[in-house]
Short mmCIF file of C-alpha atoms in Angstrom, two decimals:
data_model
loop_
_atom_site.label_atom_id
_atom_site.label_comp_id
_atom_site.label_asym_id
_atom_site.label_seq_id
_atom_site.Cartn_x
_atom_site.Cartn_y
_atom_site.Cartn_z
CA UNK A 1 108.64 103.65 110.84
CA UNK A 2 106.39 103.42 113.81
CA UNK A 3 104.51 106.51 114.95
CA UNK A 4 102.51 105.14 117.87
CA UNK A 5 102.03 108.72 119.22
CA UNK A 6 100.29 109.86 116.10
CA UNK A 7 98.13 106.72 115.69
CA UNK A 8 94.52 106.71 116.72
CA UNK A 9 94.03 103.11 117.67
CA UNK A 10 90.39 103.65 118.57
CA UNK A 11 89.92 103.77 114.80
CA UNK A 12 91.71 100.40 114.24
CA UNK A 13 89.33 98.58 111.78
CA UNK A 14 88.55 95.27 113.53
CA UNK A 15 85.47 94.78 111.35
CA UNK A 16 87.85 94.61 108.35
CA UNK A 17 89.96 92.02 110.03
CA UNK A 18 86.82 90.14 110.95
CA UNK A 19 85.48 90.14 107.42
CA UNK A 20 88.75 89.06 105.96
CA UNK A 21 89.08 86.26 108.44
CA UNK A 22 85.51 84.97 107.93
CA UNK A 23 85.91 84.94 104.06
CA UNK A 24 89.39 83.32 104.26
CA UNK A 25 88.25 80.65 106.56
CA UNK A 26 85.28 79.95 104.33
CA UNK A 27 87.67 79.72 101.43
CA UNK A 28 89.88 77.19 103.33
CA UNK A 29 86.83 74.96 103.95
CA UNK A 30 85.62 75.16 100.35
CA UNK A 31 89.21 74.38 99.07
CA UNK A 32 89.37 71.40 101.21
CA UNK A 33 85.99 70.21 99.89
CA UNK A 34 87.26 70.69 96.34
CA UNK A 35 89.40 67.66 96.82
CA UNK A 36 92.82 68.97 96.22
CA UNK A 37 95.65 67.21 98.06
CA UNK A 38 96.39 69.33 101.20
CA UNK A 39 95.69 72.58 99.47
CA UNK A 40 93.36 73.60 102.41
CA UNK A 41 96.11 73.05 104.91
CA UNK A 42 98.56 75.05 102.76
CA UNK A 43 96.05 77.87 102.41
CA UNK A 44 95.33 77.88 106.11
CA UNK A 45 99.11 78.16 106.97
CA UNK A 46 99.34 80.91 104.35
CA UNK A 47 96.34 82.68 105.86
CA UNK A 48 97.93 82.57 109.42
CA UNK A 49 101.21 83.85 108.16
CA UNK A 50 99.42 86.53 106.16
CA UNK A 51 97.43 87.53 109.18
CA UNK A 52 100.61 88.12 111.10
CA UNK A 53 102.06 90.10 108.27
CA UNK A 54 98.93 92.09 107.99
CA UNK A 55 98.72 93.04 111.59
CA UNK A 56 102.48 93.88 111.66
CA UNK A 57 102.10 96.26 108.51
CA UNK A 58 99.07 97.79 110.16
CA UNK A 59 101.37 99.47 112.68
CA UNK A 60 104.09 100.49 110.13
CA UNK A 61 103.73 103.96 108.90
CA UNK A 62 102.59 103.72 105.19
CA UNK A 63 104.65 106.83 104.46
CA UNK A 64 107.78 104.81 105.39
CA UNK A 65 106.68 102.03 103.05
CA UNK A 66 106.02 104.45 100.07
CA UNK A 67 109.67 105.77 100.45
CA UNK A 68 110.69 102.61 98.83
CA UNK A 69 108.13 102.93 95.97
CA UNK A 70 110.77 103.12 93.26
CA UNK A 71 112.64 100.13 94.74
CA UNK A 72 109.47 98.11 94.73
CA UNK A 73 108.64 99.09 91.23
CA UNK A 74 112.16 98.01 89.94
CA UNK A 75 111.76 94.73 91.97
CA UNK A 76 108.54 94.14 90.44
CA UNK A 77 109.94 94.60 86.86
CA UNK A 78 112.82 92.35 87.82
CA UNK A 79 110.58 89.54 88.89
CA UNK A 80 108.44 89.83 85.79
CA UNK A 81 111.47 89.67 83.60
CA UNK A 82 112.79 86.73 85.52
CA UNK A 83 109.80 84.83 84.49
CA UNK A 84 111.13 84.82 81.01
CA UNK A 85 114.23 82.87 82.18
CA UNK A 86 113.22 80.60 85.01
CA UNK A 87 109.43 80.74 84.98
CA UNK A 88 107.42 77.67 85.20
CA UNK A 89 105.08 76.92 82.38
CA UNK A 90 101.59 75.69 82.89
CA UNK A 91 98.25 75.89 80.90
CA UNK A 92 99.90 77.66 77.97
CA UNK A 93 101.32 80.45 80.19
CA UNK A 94 104.54 81.22 82.09
CA UNK A 95 103.40 82.77 85.26
CA UNK A 96 105.12 81.12 88.26
CA UNK A 97 108.60 81.23 89.70
CA UNK A 98 109.19 78.16 91.92
CA UNK A 99 111.65 78.13 94.80
CA UNK A 100 111.62 74.42 95.95
CA UNK A 101 108.04 73.73 96.95
CA UNK A 102 106.99 77.33 97.07
CA UNK A 103 105.60 78.89 93.88
CA UNK A 104 105.46 82.69 93.49
CA UNK A 105 103.20 84.49 90.98
CA UNK A 106 104.65 87.76 90.34
CA UNK A 107 101.57 89.19 88.58
CA UNK A 108 99.66 88.99 91.90
CA UNK A 109 102.31 91.00 93.75
CA UNK A 110 102.35 93.36 90.80
CA UNK A 111 98.80 94.49 91.53
CA UNK A 112 99.74 95.59 95.09
CA UNK A 113 103.12 97.14 94.08
CA UNK A 114 101.51 99.17 91.33
CA UNK A 115 98.84 100.58 93.71
CA UNK A 116 101.55 101.63 96.24
CA UNK A 117 103.84 103.05 93.42
CA UNK A 118 101.14 105.16 91.79
CA UNK A 119 99.88 106.29 95.21
CA UNK A 120 103.28 107.86 95.88
CA UNK A 121 103.71 108.97 92.20
CA UNK A 122 100.40 110.78 91.90
CA UNK A 123 100.77 112.23 95.42
CA UNK A 124 104.17 113.78 94.32
CA UNK A 125 102.85 115.13 91.05
CA UNK A 126 99.31 116.06 92.26
CA UNK A 127 99.63 119.69 91.08
CA UNK A 128 100.99 118.74 87.71
CA UNK A 129 98.76 115.74 87.09
CA UNK A 130 96.88 117.20 84.26
CA UNK A 131 99.90 118.19 82.22
CA UNK A 132 100.97 116.30 79.11
CA UNK A 133 104.37 115.41 80.63
CA UNK A 134 102.95 113.74 83.80
CA UNK A 135 100.27 111.89 81.95
CA UNK A 136 102.82 110.48 79.38
CA UNK A 137 105.24 109.60 82.20
CA UNK A 138 102.39 107.82 84.02
CA UNK A 139 101.21 105.82 81.05
CA UNK A 140 104.94 104.88 80.23
CA UNK A 141 105.58 103.71 83.81
CA UNK A 142 102.45 101.69 83.89
CA UNK A 143 102.93 100.33 80.38
CA UNK A 144 106.14 98.44 81.22
CA UNK A 145 104.73 96.03 83.75
CA UNK A 146 101.51 95.90 81.90
CA UNK A 147 103.28 94.67 78.79
CA UNK A 148 105.26 92.08 80.79
CA UNK A 149 102.10 90.74 82.34
CA UNK A 150 100.30 90.53 79.06
CA UNK A 151 103.09 88.63 77.43
CA UNK A 152 103.13 85.82 80.05
CA UNK A 153 100.29 85.61 78.49
CA UNK A 154 97.76 86.85 81.09
CA UNK A 155 95.11 88.84 79.52
CA UNK A 156 92.66 88.81 82.43
CA UNK A 157 95.21 90.25 84.92
CA UNK A 158 96.22 92.82 82.20
CA UNK A 159 92.46 93.90 81.97
CA UNK A 160 92.23 94.16 85.88
CA UNK A 161 95.40 96.30 86.25
CA UNK A 162 94.45 98.59 83.42
CA UNK A 163 91.10 99.25 85.16
CA UNK A 164 92.99 99.75 88.52
CA UNK A 165 95.27 102.32 86.93
CA UNK A 166 92.05 104.24 85.59
CA UNK A 167 90.50 104.20 88.95
CA UNK A 168 93.66 105.57 90.49
CA UNK A 169 94.40 108.32 88.27
CA UNK A 170 90.79 109.42 88.36
CA UNK A 171 91.03 109.59 92.28
CA UNK A 172 94.32 111.45 91.83
CA UNK A 173 92.38 114.27 90.20
CA UNK A 174 92.51 113.82 86.41
CA UNK A 175 90.33 116.38 84.73
CA UNK A 176 87.07 115.50 83.25
CA UNK A 177 88.11 117.23 80.03
CA UNK A 178 90.99 114.89 79.72
CA UNK A 179 88.84 111.84 80.76
CA UNK A 180 86.26 112.87 78.03
CA UNK A 181 89.05 113.10 75.34
CA UNK A 182 90.48 109.75 76.35
CA UNK A 183 87.16 108.06 76.18
CA UNK A 184 86.45 109.63 72.80
CA UNK A 185 89.64 107.85 71.55
CA UNK A 186 89.48 104.62 73.67
CA UNK A 187 85.81 103.63 72.70
CA UNK A 188 86.14 103.67 68.92
CA UNK A 189 89.76 102.17 69.18
CA UNK A 190 88.41 99.40 71.54
CA UNK A 191 85.58 98.71 69.14
CA UNK A 192 87.97 98.39 66.25
CA UNK A 193 90.42 96.21 68.24
CA UNK A 194 87.56 93.88 69.12
CA UNK A 195 86.66 93.68 65.28
CA UNK A 196 90.19 92.88 64.37
CA UNK A 197 90.45 90.18 67.03
CA UNK A 198 87.40 88.38 65.67
CA UNK A 199 88.94 88.17 62.26
CA UNK A 200 90.59 84.88 60.87
CA UNK A 201 94.42 84.90 61.35
CA UNK A 202 94.55 87.72 63.88
CA UNK A 203 97.70 87.76 66.03
CA UNK A 204 96.69 90.30 68.70
CA UNK A 205 95.75 87.71 71.31
CA UNK A 206 96.35 83.90 71.46
CA UNK A 207 94.05 81.41 69.72
CA UNK A 208 92.74 80.02 72.92
CA UNK A 209 91.89 83.46 74.20
CA UNK A 210 90.01 84.25 71.02
CA UNK A 211 88.11 80.93 71.09
CA UNK A 212 87.04 81.80 74.62
CA UNK A 213 85.64 85.17 73.41
CA UNK A 214 83.98 83.44 70.46
CA UNK A 215 82.40 80.89 72.85
CA UNK A 216 80.93 83.61 74.89
CA UNK A 217 79.70 85.69 71.98
CA UNK A 218 78.17 82.77 70.07
CA UNK A 219 76.97 80.52 73.00
CA UNK A 220 73.42 80.50 71.76
CA UNK A 221 74.01 81.23 68.08
CA UNK A 222 72.55 79.23 65.10
CA UNK A 223 74.83 80.79 62.64
CA UNK A 224 75.80 78.04 60.13
CA UNK A 225 79.30 79.70 59.72
CA UNK A 226 80.00 79.04 63.43
CA UNK A 227 81.63 75.70 64.50
CA UNK A 228 79.09 74.73 67.17
CA UNK A 229 81.23 71.65 68.13
CA UNK A 230 84.12 74.01 68.88
CA UNK A 231 81.82 76.42 70.85
CA UNK A 232 80.30 73.70 72.95
CA UNK A 233 83.78 72.43 73.80
CA UNK A 234 84.85 75.89 74.77
CA UNK A 235 81.75 76.46 76.97
CA UNK A 236 81.89 73.02 78.64
CA UNK A 237 83.28 74.28 81.96
CA UNK A 238 81.12 77.37 82.24
CA UNK A 239 77.95 75.25 81.38
CA UNK A 240 78.89 72.83 84.21
CA UNK A 241 79.65 75.56 86.51
CA UNK A 242 76.20 77.14 86.19
CA UNK A 243 74.63 73.61 86.52
CA UNK A 244 76.61 73.26 89.78
CA UNK A 245 75.50 76.60 91.25
CA UNK A 246 71.90 76.04 90.36
CA UNK A 247 71.97 72.52 91.81
CA UNK A 248 72.94 73.79 95.21
CA UNK A 249 69.45 75.50 95.55
CA UNK A 250 69.07 77.34 98.94
CA UNK A 251 71.32 75.50 101.38
CA UNK A 252 73.46 73.42 99.12
CA UNK A 253 74.65 69.77 99.16
CA UNK A 254 76.99 70.23 102.05
CA UNK A 255 80.78 70.36 102.15
CA UNK A 256 82.79 67.22 101.39
CA UNK A 257 79.60 65.50 100.20
CA UNK A 258 79.59 62.21 98.31
CA UNK A 259 76.58 62.82 96.13
CA UNK A 260 76.84 61.17 92.85
CA UNK A 261 74.85 63.88 91.09
CA UNK A 262 77.57 66.46 91.69
CA UNK A 263 79.55 68.44 89.10
CA UNK A 264 82.62 68.48 91.54
CA UNK A 265 82.49 64.83 92.38
CA UNK A 266 82.10 64.02 88.66
CA UNK A 267 85.27 66.06 87.80
CA UNK A 268 83.30 68.11 85.28
CA UNK A 269 85.20 71.23 86.15
CA UNK A 270 89.01 71.41 86.08
CA UNK A 271 90.88 73.37 88.81
CA UNK A 272 87.89 73.82 90.99
CA UNK A 273 89.82 75.15 93.83
CA UNK A 274 90.96 78.21 91.92
CA UNK A 275 89.24 79.75 88.90
CA UNK A 276 85.90 77.95 89.64
CA UNK A 277 85.83 77.96 93.30
CA UNK A 278 82.55 79.84 93.27
CA UNK A 279 80.97 76.95 91.57
CA UNK A 280 81.86 74.73 94.50
CA UNK A 281 80.55 77.42 96.87
CA UNK A 282 77.24 77.43 95.02
CA UNK A 283 76.83 73.72 94.76
CA UNK A 284 77.90 72.86 98.31
CA UNK A 285 76.70 75.80 100.32
CA UNK A 286 73.85 76.83 98.17
CA UNK A 287 72.37 80.31 97.51
CA UNK A 288 73.08 81.25 101.28
CA UNK A 289 76.82 80.51 100.89
CA UNK A 290 77.14 82.11 97.48
CA UNK A 291 75.39 85.25 98.82
CA UNK A 292 77.57 85.26 101.95
CA UNK A 293 80.76 85.42 99.65
CA UNK A 294 79.24 88.40 97.81
CA UNK A 295 78.32 90.18 101.02
CA UNK A 296 81.76 89.69 102.61
CA UNK A 297 83.48 90.88 99.50
CA UNK A 298 81.23 93.88 99.34
CA UNK A 299 81.81 94.65 103.01
CA UNK A 300 85.44 94.44 102.71
CA UNK A 301 85.50 96.79 99.65
CA UNK A 302 83.19 99.29 101.56
CA UNK A 303 85.48 99.29 104.56
CA UNK A 304 88.41 100.22 102.36
CA UNK A 305 86.24 103.00 100.87
CA UNK A 306 85.27 104.13 104.35
CA UNK A 307 88.92 104.38 105.29
CA UNK A 308 89.75 106.18 102.07
CA UNK A 309 87.11 108.82 102.80
CA UNK A 310 88.94 109.75 106.08
CA UNK A 311 92.44 109.29 104.78
CA UNK A 312 94.93 112.10 105.83
CA UNK A 313 96.44 112.53 102.29
CA UNK A 314 96.04 111.62 98.58
CA UNK A 315 98.44 108.60 98.81
CA UNK A 316 96.37 106.97 101.56
CA UNK A 317 93.15 107.68 99.62
CA UNK A 318 94.53 106.09 96.43
CA UNK A 319 95.84 102.99 98.28
CA UNK A 320 92.42 102.27 99.89
CA UNK A 321 90.43 102.98 96.75
CA UNK A 322 92.91 100.78 94.77
CA UNK A 323 92.46 97.83 97.26
CA UNK A 324 88.74 98.29 97.22
CA UNK A 325 88.60 98.24 93.45
CA UNK A 326 91.01 95.34 93.12
CA UNK A 327 88.67 93.23 95.39
CA UNK A 328 85.53 94.31 93.72
CA UNK A 329 86.71 94.02 90.14
CA UNK A 330 88.51 90.73 90.58
CA UNK A 331 85.66 89.19 92.55
CA UNK A 332 83.06 90.31 89.92
CA UNK A 333 85.21 88.80 87.04
CA UNK A 334 85.64 85.50 88.91
CA UNK A 335 82.01 85.23 89.83
CA UNK A 336 81.03 86.57 86.45
CA UNK A 337 82.96 83.66 84.78
CA UNK A 338 81.40 81.08 87.09
CA UNK A 339 77.90 82.19 86.30
CA UNK A 340 78.62 82.66 82.62
CA UNK A 341 77.92 86.41 82.37
CA UNK A 342 81.60 86.95 81.21
CA UNK A 343 84.00 85.04 78.90
CA UNK A 344 86.01 82.31 80.55
CA UNK A 345 89.21 83.58 82.04
CA UNK A 346 91.61 82.70 84.84
CA UNK A 347 91.33 85.03 87.90
CA UNK A 348 91.17 83.92 91.49
CA UNK A 349 88.23 84.88 93.89
CA UNK A 350 89.91 87.11 96.55
CA UNK A 351 90.45 85.45 99.84
CA UNK A 352 88.52 82.31 98.66
CA UNK A 353 90.43 80.64 95.73
CA UNK A 354 93.39 78.68 96.45
CA UNK A 355 96.65 80.68 95.68
CA UNK A 356 99.28 81.58 98.26
CA UNK A 357 100.67 84.41 96.11
CA UNK A 358 97.16 86.02 95.70
CA UNK A 359 96.24 85.65 99.45
CA UNK A 360 99.58 86.87 100.78
CA UNK A 361 99.41 89.99 98.41
CA UNK A 362 95.97 90.80 99.48
CA UNK A 363 97.06 90.60 103.10
CA UNK A 364 99.94 92.86 102.58
CA UNK A 365 97.75 95.44 100.86
CA UNK A 366 95.14 95.12 103.72
CA UNK A 367 97.70 95.59 106.35
CA UNK A 368 98.67 99.08 104.77
CA UNK A 369 94.93 99.93 104.50
CA UNK A 370 94.60 99.35 108.20
CA UNK A 371 97.57 101.64 108.88
CA UNK A 372 96.02 104.31 106.78
CA UNK A 373 92.83 104.00 109.01
CA UNK A 374 94.58 104.64 112.23
CA UNK A 375 96.28 107.77 110.76
CA UNK A 376 93.00 109.21 109.72
CA UNK A 377 92.36 113.10 110.04
CA UNK A 378 90.91 114.03 113.38
CA UNK A 379 87.25 114.87 113.53
CA UNK A 380 85.94 118.30 114.19
CA UNK A 381 85.14 117.30 117.80
CA UNK A 382 88.67 115.93 118.21
CA UNK A 383 90.18 119.33 117.04
CA UNK A 384 87.94 121.31 119.45
CA UNK A 385 88.84 118.91 122.34
CA UNK A 386 92.55 119.28 121.55
CA UNK A 387 92.27 123.07 121.38
CA UNK A 388 90.59 123.22 124.82
#
């Protein structure tokens, strides 16, 4: 479990901890400014607990953790199934399990568990990855949690974990011939699926999900067959989000401001502390604050990729690349929704949005990344020094 003799603590990535801490503290401040009751205090406590867990996991051998990959996978399936029976409904979805005052969102933990599970799985079957048996088994094992997340319904998280799976199996060594064949099937199939979704009476996705897609596709349309009143209603929050970000200009209006001409103070955006937290960042911290969030997310992702480059084995590389991809993808989608370059969907901004399940899951993943970093392969100079 602990292999201190084999750890190279001089490679302990304090920069990664610094970037995570800076972004999380910024998130706590913006959550407090968003006006939700005590959400900033809850988030700060969750951050402190998560920080302790992250540091603890950073000294636990990740190979020991991966020994329980199947147990984690089964636990994950169990939690997702449990949602059907005791899950709390909200906003047309059933995504939370509540234990007293504590709510758990299994789909957030599922992202981390799937990264760990497939890191172990692809490591084990590395030599047979390009066989039809392993590919079918991989898709089947991935398809079960994907289906359970999709049926909550949670389309946005489903898309993220699909992309995560694609990244991980590519890093594991899927051949370009198979990738080309899959793309040749997936691209026309995806186009046909989109066409079917846009047809009247479709039952592939929920009506509210289809309406959000229509609102994005026809936001500037003058098509007489399109219900412009519906489109305007659907796009209401994103329009206000763009106005909020633009009104912040260079330095913003300041945290906790009482400015009347404020999208936040006028309650023109629902749930500003979660899905549209980037709107609050733009309005109150301006371009400087909005750029700082992007830079910190980028630096965290790059640190994960740097550790992946020096990982001692394939499982470590997959975990690090998986975490980097999760942060980059989810950050891009959240900010893309807030700036109206993507359809409206509900995803948190990593380390910034309010959400204890999201923050704690990310801290767990980052703790494992840190452990991979201190078990990196020795450099050429270190090998020479040891031989001498």
